Amino acid sequence: MADRCINTCVLQPELYGHPEFLPGLSWFSYQEVGTGRRDQFLSHHAAAPVTTVAKKRHRSIFGSLLCCFRANSSHTPAAPGQPEENGSAKVPQKYLLPPVRHQDMHKKCIVIDLDETLVHSSFKPVTNADFIVPVEIDGTVHQVYVLKRPYVDEFLQKMGEMFECVLFTASLAKYADPVADLLDKWGVFRARLFRDSCVFHRGNYVKDLSRLGRDLCKVIIVDNSPASYIFHPDNAVPVASWFDDMSDTELLDLIPFLEGLAKVDDVYSVLRPQNHHVS
């Protein structure tokens, strides 16, 4: 885990033609943990599929429901605490999280993403879905098929023991909240934050950690998309995007690393050197 680093974002062509994704959703960040398990990754491009009006609407519904990050921000982000929101600077008026509970007073805060980090969701029916979540959109109920990432149960239980856990997703609450109800059987998440808690910055939904109300040197974000933590890259523990590989061990492999982070006084002492390391 010592050589954990962020690689460039690559097109996932196997997803590009799926009707449940907007073209913009085909751009997913890919991070290599450095274990050698993912040193061969996709770098070729797929042609845009021919679509019908019905498929375009199907895509746009799913695109509005789930988070859609584009790796298109090469600019320096606004200073934490004063991010750009729809093109204008805005100072947060209040913190996103309630005061720390007594039982979490001496724990660090870990912010965990949902889609492609803990689960993968689709409108396309799959036979091995762990959950099927009905979501009403524009008067029509749609079935969302949810796959759990391998070892997500073990991961969440362990995180709940060590950290104050916060679910933070750029997806809409009408989808993400019922998924979290089914996923978090142990009440691990002390709070759930959704798209309305993100800052829309230069085409990306960004999770501004300075708005949480926690000491940033004791905050960690686990996320598959660098766009979500561009304001606070030195708080990030990057993970590879997950879609359907049932042999994936990413979450299991992360546990020892996060156990170590839980014990340090300042997460920057560990994460800053690793996230600035160039392999």
XYZ file of N, CA and C in Angstrom:
837
model
N 0.819 -1.206 0.000
C 0.000 0.000 0.000
C 0.853 1.257 0.000
N 2.166 1.116 0.197
C 3.013 2.294 0.337
C 3.116 3.096 -0.927
N 2.887 2.462 -2.056
C 3.035 3.198 -3.302
C 1.698 3.529 -3.920
N 0.672 3.676 -3.049
C -0.656 4.057 -3.544
C -0.566 5.388 -4.286
N -1.138 5.447 -5.480
C -1.058 6.677 -6.255
C -2.264 6.791 -7.148
N -2.420 7.963 -7.746
C -3.530 8.240 -8.638
C -3.024 8.183 -10.063
N -3.664 7.392 -10.898
C -3.323 7.353 -12.303
C -4.297 8.210 -13.097
N -4.048 8.340 -14.362
C -4.909 9.148 -15.203
C -6.241 8.466 -15.414
N -7.242 9.252 -15.748
C -8.560 8.714 -16.017
C -8.582 8.122 -17.415
N -9.221 6.971 -17.549
C -9.263 6.303 -18.839
C -10.694 5.966 -19.182
N -10.964 5.864 -20.452
C -12.289 5.515 -20.928
C -12.552 4.045 -20.685
N -13.709 3.725 -20.189
C -14.089 2.341 -19.974
C -14.982 1.929 -21.141
N -14.430 1.428 -22.245
C -15.226 1.200 -23.441
C -16.280 0.128 -23.268
N -16.081 -0.803 -22.336
C -17.074 -1.848 -22.165
C -18.371 -1.301 -21.598
N -18.337 -0.072 -21.028
C -19.535 0.548 -20.481
C -20.147 1.566 -21.430
N -19.378 1.980 -22.417
C -19.787 3.124 -23.221
C -21.103 2.879 -23.933
N -21.315 1.657 -24.412
C -22.518 1.398 -25.176
C -23.697 0.932 -24.366
N -23.556 0.793 -23.072
C -24.666 0.325 -22.263
C -25.751 1.392 -22.198
N -27.005 1.020 -22.416
C -28.073 2.012 -22.499
C -28.342 2.745 -21.207
N -27.859 2.222 -20.077
C -28.164 2.915 -18.828
C -27.189 4.023 -18.516
N -26.195 4.262 -19.372
C -25.206 5.287 -19.096
C -25.223 6.374 -20.155
N -25.136 7.609 -19.698
C -24.873 8.716 -20.594
C -23.460 8.609 -21.122
N -23.162 9.180 -22.308
C -21.771 9.202 -22.749
C -20.840 9.788 -21.704
N -21.309 10.799 -20.982
C -20.471 11.388 -19.948
C -20.142 10.425 -18.829
N -21.011 9.446 -18.617
C -20.771 8.484 -17.553
C -19.749 7.440 -17.940
N -19.283 7.451 -19.192
C -18.286 6.467 -19.582
C -16.903 6.845 -19.100
N -16.747 8.089 -18.649
C -15.442 8.516 -18.124
C -15.388 8.254 -16.632
N -14.617 7.255 -16.263
C -14.466 6.920 -14.852
C -13.003 6.990 -14.489
N -12.737 7.446 -13.300
C -11.355 7.500 -12.844
C -10.861 6.104 -12.546
N -9.585 5.896 -12.797
C -8.957 4.618 -12.488
C -7.735 4.884 -11.636
N -7.725 4.304 -10.464
C -6.571 4.467 -9.600
C -5.897 3.125 -9.391
N -4.580 3.110 -9.465
C -3.833 1.884 -9.225
C -3.284 1.907 -7.814
N -3.566 0.871 -7.053
C -3.147 0.820 -5.661
C -1.673 0.512 -5.553
N -1.098 -0.099 -6.554
C 0.320 -0.382 -6.522
C 0.632 -1.810 -6.149
N -0.378 -2.673 -6.074
C -0.148 -4.064 -5.726
C 0.212 -4.892 -6.945
N 0.104 -4.307 -8.124
C 0.407 -5.031 -9.344
C -0.788 -5.764 -9.912
N -1.936 -5.698 -9.201
C -3.115 -6.416 -9.673
C -3.789 -5.719 -10.834
N -3.504 -4.402 -11.007
C -4.198 -3.675 -12.055
C -3.221 -2.940 -12.953
N -2.066 -3.554 -13.221
C -1.085 -2.863 -14.047
C -1.410 -2.966 -15.526
N -2.443 -3.746 -15.861
C -2.929 -3.788 -17.231
C -4.349 -3.242 -17.231
N -4.523 -2.039 -17.723
C -5.866 -1.469 -17.744
C -6.178 -0.899 -19.127
N -7.430 -0.640 -19.357
C -7.890 -0.238 -20.683
C -7.413 1.147 -21.045
N -6.920 1.293 -22.273
C -6.467 2.604 -22.726
C -6.982 2.918 -24.119
N -7.792 2.026 -24.696
C -8.331 2.285 -26.024
C -9.710 2.909 -25.906
N -10.218 3.396 -26.996
C -11.471 4.143 -26.997
C -12.522 3.422 -27.831
N -13.770 3.632 -27.450
C -14.870 3.028 -28.179
C -15.650 4.105 -28.899
N -16.230 3.752 -30.021
C -17.034 4.705 -30.787
C -18.368 4.899 -30.098
N -18.920 6.099 -30.207
C -20.214 6.386 -29.599
C -21.290 5.568 -30.282
N -22.193 4.939 -29.537
C -23.220 4.112 -30.127
C -24.320 4.941 -30.764
N -25.013 4.350 -31.714
C -26.187 4.966 -32.307
C -27.338 4.755 -31.345
N -28.060 5.820 -31.031
C -29.097 5.713 -30.015
C -30.439 6.168 -30.555
N -31.489 5.696 -29.915
C -32.837 6.151 -30.219
C -33.230 7.200 -29.200
N -34.329 7.900 -29.471
C -34.817 8.908 -28.539
C -35.164 8.267 -27.206
N -35.768 7.079 -27.248
C -36.145 6.391 -26.013
C -34.925 6.054 -25.178
N -33.869 5.577 -25.846
C -32.655 5.233 -25.110
C -32.006 6.476 -24.524
N -32.047 7.585 -25.278
C -31.464 8.815 -24.758
C -32.189 9.256 -23.494
N -33.515 9.142 -23.482
C -34.264 9.517 -22.282
C -33.927 8.571 -21.137
N -33.808 7.278 -21.454
C -33.450 6.289 -20.433
C -32.111 6.641 -19.809
N -31.179 7.030 -20.654
C -29.858 7.414 -20.175
C -29.921 8.659 -19.307
N -30.676 9.659 -19.787
C -30.695 10.922 -19.059
C -31.338 10.750 -17.690
N -32.324 9.857 -17.572
C -32.917 9.578 -16.268
C -31.869 8.989 -15.342
N -31.142 7.994 -15.838
C -30.132 7.347 -14.995
C -28.994 8.304 -14.684
N -28.658 9.124 -15.669
C -27.589 10.087 -15.446
C -27.942 11.112 -14.395
N -29.215 11.496 -14.341
C -29.641 12.465 -13.331
C -29.747 11.831 -11.954
N -29.955 10.523 -11.928
C -30.131 9.818 -10.667
C -28.809 9.539 -9.979
N -27.851 9.028 -10.748
C -26.558 8.655 -10.191
C -25.556 9.763 -10.385
N -24.439 9.626 -9.687
C -23.363 10.593 -9.857
C -22.726 10.401 -11.219
N -22.296 11.506 -11.838
C -21.600 11.406 -13.121
C -20.436 12.371 -13.095
N -19.239 11.829 -12.898
C -18.037 12.641 -12.827
C -17.330 12.603 -14.156
N -16.847 13.760 -14.608
C -15.996 13.812 -15.777
C -14.629 14.275 -15.346
N -13.623 13.635 -15.879
C -12.250 14.031 -15.557
C -11.823 15.148 -16.487
N -12.523 16.274 -16.395
C -12.262 17.358 -17.341
C -11.729 18.602 -16.661
N -11.391 18.488 -15.397
C -10.937 19.671 -14.681
C -9.430 19.668 -14.574
N -8.778 20.468 -15.401
C -7.331 20.602 -15.322
C -6.949 21.912 -14.664
N -7.970 22.637 -14.173
C -7.738 23.936 -13.559
C -7.458 23.774 -12.077
N -6.854 24.769 -11.494
C -6.646 24.775 -10.056
C -7.970 25.068 -9.372
N -8.414 24.219 -8.436
C -9.709 24.434 -7.803
C -9.692 25.651 -6.898
N -10.892 26.132 -6.627
C -11.017 27.243 -5.692
C -10.526 26.803 -4.328
N -10.144 27.771 -3.512
C -9.616 27.454 -2.190
C -10.671 26.752 -1.360
N -10.283 25.716 -0.593
C -11.247 25.048 0.269
C -11.927 26.050 1.189
N -13.242 25.885 1.322
C -14.011 26.814 2.146
C -14.658 27.909 1.318
N -14.125 28.164 0.100
C -14.736 29.125 -0.797
C -14.743 28.562 -2.212
N -15.384 27.399 -2.419
C -15.409 26.789 -3.743
C -16.314 27.540 -4.688
N -16.075 27.349 -5.978
C -16.986 27.883 -6.962
C -18.236 27.027 -6.967
N -19.373 27.623 -6.991
C -20.622 26.895 -7.090
C -21.422 27.528 -8.216
N -21.539 26.764 -9.320
C -22.198 27.281 -10.513
C -21.563 28.594 -10.970
N -20.243 28.666 -10.849
C -19.513 29.797 -11.396
C -19.297 30.948 -10.447
N -19.836 30.883 -9.239
C -19.656 31.986 -8.305
C -19.156 31.463 -6.971
N -18.355 32.275 -6.285
C -17.811 31.858 -4.998
C -18.909 31.886 -3.948
N -18.870 30.882 -3.080
C -19.886 30.816 -2.034
C -19.240 30.302 -0.754
N -19.438 31.015 0.329
C -18.906 30.600 1.617
C -19.966 29.748 2.317
N -19.602 28.530 2.744
C -20.583 27.688 3.424
C -21.170 28.387 4.644
N -22.488 28.254 4.812
C -23.167 28.929 5.909
C -23.170 28.102 7.191
N -23.135 26.782 7.050
C -23.113 25.923 8.229
C -22.466 24.608 7.853
N -22.072 23.853 8.859
C -21.421 22.578 8.618
C -22.439 21.521 8.198
N -21.962 20.563 7.426
C -22.835 19.513 6.919
C -23.139 18.453 7.971
N -22.219 18.264 8.914
C -22.387 17.207 9.911
C -22.809 17.772 11.259
N -23.557 17.012 12.017
C -23.886 17.424 13.388
C -22.653 17.288 14.272
N -22.712 17.785 15.495
C -21.576 17.610 16.409
C -21.208 16.135 16.566
N -19.940 15.897 16.829
C -19.457 14.526 16.982
C -20.128 13.869 18.186
N -20.565 12.625 17.996
C -21.138 11.876 19.110
C -20.053 11.554 20.138
N -20.498 11.369 21.365
C -19.546 11.099 22.450
C -18.693 9.871 22.146
N -19.307 8.816 21.593
C -18.569 7.580 21.343
C -17.581 7.706 20.186
N -17.681 8.794 19.415
C -16.774 9.000 18.282
C -15.759 10.109 18.535
N -15.718 10.638 19.741
C -14.898 11.814 20.028
C -13.426 11.617 19.687
N -12.912 10.424 19.860
C -11.488 10.182 19.643
C -11.224 9.415 18.345
N -12.229 9.372 17.481
C -12.072 8.687 16.197
C -11.885 9.698 15.072
N -11.183 9.299 14.052
C -11.111 10.104 12.839
C -12.392 9.916 12.037
N -12.648 10.845 11.146
C -13.834 10.796 10.290
C -13.442 10.225 8.933
N -14.129 9.182 8.499
C -13.885 8.619 7.175
C -15.119 8.843 6.309
N -14.916 9.483 5.179
C -15.975 9.795 4.217
C -15.900 8.753 3.112
N -16.991 8.029 2.898
C -16.983 6.900 1.966
C -17.987 7.145 0.849
N -17.516 6.986 -0.374
C -18.357 7.116 -1.563
C -19.233 5.871 -1.714
N -20.254 5.968 -2.558
C -21.173 4.849 -2.771
C -20.943 4.159 -4.115
N -21.298 4.840 -5.211
C -21.305 4.206 -6.530
C -19.905 3.979 -7.076
N -19.677 2.743 -7.514
C -18.399 2.279 -8.046
C -17.315 2.195 -6.969
N -17.653 2.530 -5.732
C -16.750 2.318 -4.598
C -17.260 1.172 -3.731
N -18.525 1.231 -3.339
C -19.135 0.163 -2.541
C -20.089 -0.703 -3.345
N -20.753 -0.106 -4.329
C -21.748 -0.829 -5.135
C -21.652 -0.383 -6.587
N -22.335 -1.134 -7.450
C -22.555 -0.695 -8.832
C -24.036 -0.870 -9.134
N -24.652 0.150 -9.698
C -26.087 0.139 -9.958
C -26.382 0.345 -11.430
N -27.540 -0.195 -11.849
C -27.902 -0.132 -13.262
C -29.407 -0.261 -13.416
N -29.950 0.355 -14.454
C -31.332 0.110 -14.838
C -31.457 -1.227 -15.563
N -30.377 -1.702 -16.116
C -30.383 -2.947 -16.881
C -30.529 -4.129 -15.931
N -31.543 -4.975 -16.119
C -31.734 -6.106 -15.202
C -30.523 -7.031 -15.170
N -30.138 -7.431 -13.979
C -29.073 -8.414 -13.804
C -29.587 -9.511 -12.880
N -29.222 -10.748 -13.186
C -29.775 -11.884 -12.449
C -29.203 -12.008 -11.046
N -28.008 -11.473 -10.844
C -27.352 -11.636 -9.543
C -27.378 -10.372 -8.695
N -28.366 -9.513 -8.918
C -28.448 -8.273 -8.140
C -28.632 -8.584 -6.656
N -27.918 -7.848 -5.819
C -28.080 -7.995 -4.372
C -29.323 -7.268 -3.883
N -29.633 -6.138 -4.507
C -30.823 -5.369 -4.169
C -31.497 -4.924 -5.461
N -32.810 -4.804 -5.409
C -33.565 -4.149 -6.479
C -34.339 -3.022 -5.811
N -33.985 -1.798 -6.169
C -34.530 -0.629 -5.490
C -35.493 0.104 -6.421
N -36.767 0.222 -6.051
C -37.703 1.005 -6.866
C -37.503 2.499 -6.620
N -37.383 3.253 -7.698
C -37.187 4.697 -7.595
C -38.199 5.387 -8.501
N -38.949 6.312 -7.929
C -39.952 7.045 -8.712
C -39.333 8.301 -9.316
N -39.450 8.424 -10.630
C -38.935 9.587 -11.346
C -39.998 10.062 -12.326
N -40.404 11.308 -12.189
C -41.407 11.892 -13.082
C -42.674 11.043 -13.159
N -43.104 10.518 -12.028
C -44.343 9.758 -11.979
C -44.229 8.312 -12.395
N -43.044 7.870 -12.777
C -42.834 6.487 -13.198
C -41.859 5.807 -12.247
N -42.195 4.585 -11.836
C -41.314 3.830 -10.948
C -40.335 3.014 -11.784
N -39.057 3.205 -11.533
C -37.996 2.474 -12.224
C -37.319 1.530 -11.241
N -36.933 0.360 -11.724
C -36.208 -0.599 -10.903
C -34.708 -0.399 -11.102
N -33.995 -0.188 -10.015
C -32.544 -0.045 -10.070
C -31.922 -1.311 -9.480
N -31.064 -1.944 -10.265
C -30.429 -3.202 -9.869
C -29.053 -2.893 -9.278
N -28.826 -3.351 -8.068
C -27.625 -2.979 -7.317
C -26.786 -4.218 -7.013
N -25.509 -4.148 -7.373
C -24.533 -5.181 -7.035
C -23.624 -4.671 -5.928
N -23.388 -5.493 -4.926
C -22.462 -5.144 -3.849
C -21.039 -5.532 -4.241
N -20.106 -4.648 -3.974
C -18.703 -4.961 -4.213
C -18.266 -6.071 -3.249
N -17.428 -7.000 -3.714
C -16.956 -8.049 -2.807
C -16.315 -7.472 -1.543
N -16.613 -8.085 -0.426
C -16.075 -7.744 0.897
C -16.592 -6.413 1.436
N -17.670 -5.890 0.847
C -18.196 -4.616 1.336
C -18.732 -4.755 2.760
N -19.317 -5.898 3.094
C -19.843 -6.082 4.447
C -18.721 -6.045 5.482
N -17.655 -6.793 5.205
C -16.520 -6.816 6.122
C -15.877 -5.435 6.239
N -15.799 -4.762 5.114
C -15.198 -3.426 5.085
C -15.993 -2.454 5.953
N -17.304 -2.415 5.769
C -18.122 -1.467 6.519
C -18.100 -1.765 8.020
N -18.177 -3.028 8.374
C -18.145 -3.362 9.798
C -16.836 -2.918 10.441
N -15.738 -3.137 9.736
C -14.436 -2.752 10.276
C -14.304 -1.238 10.361
N -14.793 -0.529 9.333
C -14.720 0.930 9.362
C -15.537 1.486 10.524
N -16.681 0.869 10.796
C -17.521 1.327 11.893
C -16.858 1.186 13.249
N -15.974 0.203 13.379
C -15.248 0.011 14.637
C -14.178 1.078 14.843
N -13.581 1.541 13.740
C -12.394 2.395 13.842
C -12.662 3.877 13.647
N -13.730 4.235 12.902
C -13.924 5.612 12.464
C -15.341 6.107 12.741
N -15.485 7.414 12.696
C -16.795 8.035 12.517
C -17.065 7.993 11.018
N -18.028 7.191 10.595
C -18.242 6.933 9.168
C -19.344 7.823 8.600
N -19.061 8.407 7.439
C -20.020 9.263 6.741
C -20.138 8.785 5.301
N -21.348 8.498 4.862
C -21.592 8.208 3.453
C -21.751 9.531 2.721
N -20.982 9.729 1.659
C -21.069 10.973 0.887
C -21.077 10.598 -0.591
N -22.212 10.805 -1.225
C -22.380 10.434 -2.620
C -22.913 11.609 -3.421
N -22.533 11.665 -4.684
C -23.070 12.689 -5.579
C -24.368 12.238 -6.232
N -24.860 11.064 -5.859
C -26.143 10.590 -6.357
C -27.286 11.254 -5.597
N -28.480 11.152 -6.166
C -29.656 11.734 -5.527
C -30.100 10.882 -4.344
N -30.647 11.542 -3.334
C -31.071 10.850 -2.120
C -32.170 9.834 -2.399
N -33.043 10.091 -3.362
C -34.154 9.179 -3.627
C -33.671 7.802 -4.078
N -32.460 7.739 -4.626
C -31.833 6.462 -4.979
C -30.880 6.001 -3.878
N -29.985 6.880 -3.441
C -28.896 6.476 -2.556
C -29.365 6.142 -1.142
N -30.388 6.825 -0.653
C -30.846 6.579 0.715
C -31.390 5.158 0.885
N -32.299 4.693 0.011
C -32.755 3.302 0.166
C -31.658 2.274 -0.072
N -30.698 2.582 -0.945
C -29.569 1.668 -1.135
C -28.757 1.575 0.154
N -28.521 2.721 0.783
C -27.777 2.732 2.046
C -28.531 1.985 3.145
N -29.860 2.085 3.156
C -30.654 1.336 4.138
C -30.397 -0.160 4.022
N -30.324 -0.647 2.788
C -30.120 -2.073 2.548
C -28.669 -2.489 2.754
N -27.757 -1.587 2.431
C -26.330 -1.905 2.494
C -25.794 -1.873 3.921
N -26.189 -0.864 4.667
C -25.637 -0.638 6.010
C -26.549 -1.256 7.061
N -26.429 -2.563 7.234
C -27.287 -3.282 8.178
C -26.878 -3.050 9.628
N -25.720 -2.464 9.834
C -25.170 -2.325 11.178
C -25.245 -0.887 11.698
N -25.769 0.019 10.894
C -25.832 1.415 11.314
C -24.466 2.052 11.420
N -23.584 1.682 10.497
C -22.210 2.190 10.501
C -22.170 3.685 10.210
N -22.965 4.132 9.245
C -22.902 5.527 8.814
C -23.595 6.432 9.825
N -22.824 7.363 10.390
C -23.370 8.325 11.336
C -24.179 9.398 10.620
N -23.846 9.614 9.348
C -24.560 10.613 8.546
C -24.500 10.191 7.089
N -25.463 10.668 6.312
C -25.501 10.421 4.873
C -25.626 11.761 4.159
N -24.732 12.005 3.249
C -24.738 13.241 2.472
C -24.909 12.893 1.002
N -25.731 13.703 0.313
C -26.086 13.396 -1.067
C -25.686 14.546 -1.991
N -26.203 14.513 -3.202
C -25.783 15.489 -4.209
C -25.983 16.930 -3.755
N -27.044 17.174 -3.007
C -27.306 18.553 -2.589
C -26.278 19.068 -1.584
N -25.421 18.179 -1.087
C -24.337 18.604 -0.199
C -23.020 18.794 -0.937
N -23.011 18.487 -2.231
C -21.811 18.677 -3.050
C -21.733 20.116 -3.553
N -20.561 20.491 -4.004
C -20.347 21.764 -4.683
C -20.178 21.467 -6.168
N -20.978 22.119 -7.001
C -20.840 21.915 -8.445
C -19.753 22.852 -8.953
N -18.620 22.287 -9.316
C -17.420 23.063 -9.636
C -16.869 22.626 -10.982
N -17.001 23.503 -11.986
C -16.431 23.267 -13.313
C -16.815 21.902 -13.874
N -18.089 21.594 -13.804
C -18.599 20.372 -14.405
C -18.546 19.142 -13.534
N -18.090 19.276 -12.299
C -17.976 18.127 -11.403
C -18.724 18.374 -10.096
N -19.254 17.306 -9.528
C -19.804 17.368 -8.176
C -18.668 17.073 -7.204
N -18.281 18.077 -6.431
C -17.122 17.970 -5.551
C -17.584 17.867 -4.098
N -16.928 17.004 -3.349
C -17.216 16.834 -1.926
C -16.227 17.689 -1.140
N -16.687 18.846 -0.717
C -15.825 19.803 -0.028
C -15.724 19.422 1.445
N -14.607 18.823 1.804
C -14.437 18.311 3.164
C -14.375 19.418 4.206
N -14.055 20.635 3.789
C -13.995 21.748 4.746
C -15.373 22.112 5.283
N -16.424 21.635 4.631
C -17.788 21.926 5.066
C -18.325 20.906 6.073
N -17.538 19.879 6.364
C -18.026 18.829 7.260
C -18.122 19.285 8.708
N -17.218 20.181 9.113
C -17.156 20.564 10.512
C -16.256 19.663 11.328
N -15.255 19.088 10.666
C -14.289 18.224 11.329
C -12.879 18.742 11.053
N -11.955 18.433 11.947
C -10.555 18.796 11.764
C -10.020 18.043 10.552
N -9.589 18.767 9.522
C -9.201 18.131 8.266
C -8.011 17.193 8.408
N -7.175 17.399 9.391
C -6.040 16.489 9.575
C -6.486 15.149 10.145
N -7.794 15.045 10.437
C -8.348 13.796 10.944
C -9.505 13.307 10.071
N -9.493 13.721 8.797
C -10.538 13.332 7.851
C -9.916 12.564 6.691
N -10.554 11.469 6.305
C -10.129 10.638 5.184
C -11.311 10.503 4.239
N -11.064 10.546 2.945
C -12.110 10.264 1.971
C -11.687 9.079 1.116
N -12.568 8.086 1.014
C -12.350 6.894 0.192
C -13.291 7.000 -0.994
N -12.734 7.155 -2.185
C -13.548 7.467 -3.360
C -12.849 6.986 -4.614
N -13.644 6.581 -5.605
C -13.070 6.116 -6.871
C -12.828 7.247 -7.860
N -13.309 8.442 -7.567
C -13.202 9.549 -8.519
C -12.380 10.702 -7.971
N -11.223 11.004 -8.572
C -10.430 12.157 -8.137
C -11.192 13.470 -8.230
N -12.171 13.551 -9.136
C -12.945 14.785 -9.265
C -13.704 15.112 -7.987
N -14.036 14.100 -7.211
C -14.841 14.343 -6.012
C -14.036 14.945 -4.873
N -12.715 14.815 -4.916
C -11.896 15.361 -3.822
C -10.821 16.316 -4.329
N -11.114 17.035 -5.414
C -10.104 17.937 -5.976
C -9.781 19.105 -5.045
N -10.668 19.430 -4.107
C -10.353 20.476 -3.139
C -9.405 19.971 -2.047
N -9.417 18.666 -1.800
C -8.640 18.091 -0.691
C -7.979 16.781 -1.112
N -7.101 16.809 -2.093
C -6.481 15.564 -2.574
C -5.624 14.867 -1.530
N -5.095 15.623 -0.566
C -4.217 15.010 0.430
C -4.980 14.320 1.555
N -6.298 14.333 1.463
C -7.123 13.561 2.403
C -7.622 12.264 1.780
N -7.236 12.004 0.542
C -7.852 10.926 -0.225
C -7.098 9.608 -0.127
N -7.889 8.552 -0.040
C -7.412 7.186 -0.248
C -8.121 6.700 -1.511
N -7.464 6.778 -2.667
C -8.114 6.411 -3.928
C -8.381 4.911 -4.012
N -9.485 4.575 -4.670
C -9.794 3.175 -4.956
C -10.157 3.050 -6.427
N -9.964 1.867 -6.974
C -10.330 1.616 -8.367
C -11.847 1.518 -8.501
N -12.368 2.012 -9.600
C -13.799 1.883 -9.869
C -14.170 0.406 -10.014
N -15.313 0.052 -9.448
C -15.781 -1.340 -9.523
C -17.126 -1.396 -10.224
N -17.256 -2.418 -11.101
C -18.501 -2.586 -11.842
C -19.117 -3.965 -11.625
N -18.360 -5.027 -11.878
C -18.960 -6.358 -11.722
C -17.944 -7.477 -11.511
N -16.694 -7.143 -11.252
C -15.661 -8.163 -11.066
C -15.789 -8.777 -9.673
N -16.316 -9.992 -9.608
C -16.563 -10.615 -8.314
C -15.303 -11.185 -7.678
N -14.175 -11.117 -8.391
C -12.897 -11.528 -7.797
C -12.144 -10.343 -7.190
N -12.745 -9.170 -7.244
C -12.119 -7.952 -6.726
C -11.884 -8.062 -5.216
N -10.713 -7.606 -4.772
C -10.388 -7.632 -3.334
C -9.990 -6.251 -2.809
N -10.341 -5.212 -3.533
C -9.917 -3.855 -3.183
C -10.291 -3.461 -1.753
N -11.544 -3.672 -1.392
C -11.990 -3.257 -0.060
C -11.297 -4.064 1.033
N -11.114 -5.338 0.785
C -10.403 -6.174 1.753
C -8.958 -5.717 1.908
N -8.323 -5.391 0.781
C -6.929 -4.947 0.811
C -6.760 -3.603 1.511
N -7.800 -2.783 1.485
C -7.724 -1.458 2.101
C -7.723 -1.497 3.626
N -8.299 -2.531 4.201
C -8.505 -2.552 5.652
C -7.211 -2.367 6.444
N -6.132 -3.107 6.149
C -4.900 -2.899 6.934
C -4.340 -1.485 6.814
N -4.416 -0.916 5.614
C -3.933 0.451 5.410
C -4.728 1.438 6.256
N -6.046 1.280 6.268
C -6.895 2.192 7.033
C -6.767 1.954 8.534
N -6.474 0.731 8.932
C -6.191 0.469 10.345
C -4.988 1.290 10.805
N -3.980 1.377 9.948
C -2.817 2.193 10.278
C -3.147 3.668 10.341
N -3.959 4.143 9.388
C -4.351 5.554 9.379
C -5.147 5.924 10.628
N -5.936 4.995 11.117
C -6.759 5.271 12.297
C -5.905 5.575 13.525
N -4.653 5.153 13.500
C -3.787 5.284 14.676
C -2.859 6.492 14.631
N -2.708 7.132 13.466
C -1.779 8.258 13.376
C -2.447 9.526 13.900
N -1.644 10.484 14.323
C -2.189 11.746 14.828
C -2.709 12.627 13.703
N -2.031 12.584 12.557
C -2.324 13.486 11.444
C -2.308 12.674 10.153
N -3.463 12.560 9.477
C -3.527 11.731 8.267
C -2.644 12.280 7.154
N -2.367 13.592 7.181
C -1.517 14.176 6.145
C -0.104 13.605 6.186
N 0.345 13.193 7.354
C 1.697 12.652 7.471
C 1.861 11.376 6.664
N 0.754 10.681 6.416
C 0.785 9.451 5.625
C 0.302 9.692 4.199
N -0.823 10.392 4.055
C -1.461 10.514 2.746
C -0.767 11.506 1.825
N -0.250 12.601 2.374
C 0.376 13.605 1.508
C 1.578 13.030 0.752
N 2.514 12.347 1.409
C 3.640 11.776 0.652
C 3.195 10.742 -0.377
N 2.179 9.939 -0.048
C 1.743 8.902 -0.974
C 1.016 9.483 -2.174
N 0.172 10.473 -1.943
C -0.590 11.047 -3.044
C 0.245 11.945 -3.935
N 1.428 12.349 -3.469
C 2.325 13.143 -4.299
C 3.426 12.292 -4.905
N 3.422 11.001 -4.578
C 4.425 10.093 -5.120
C 4.138 9.832 -6.592
N 5.146 9.890 -7.413
C 5.021 9.590 -8.842
C 5.776 8.312 -9.107
N 5.047 7.291 -9.540
C 5.699 6.007 -9.780
C 6.376 6.001 -11.135
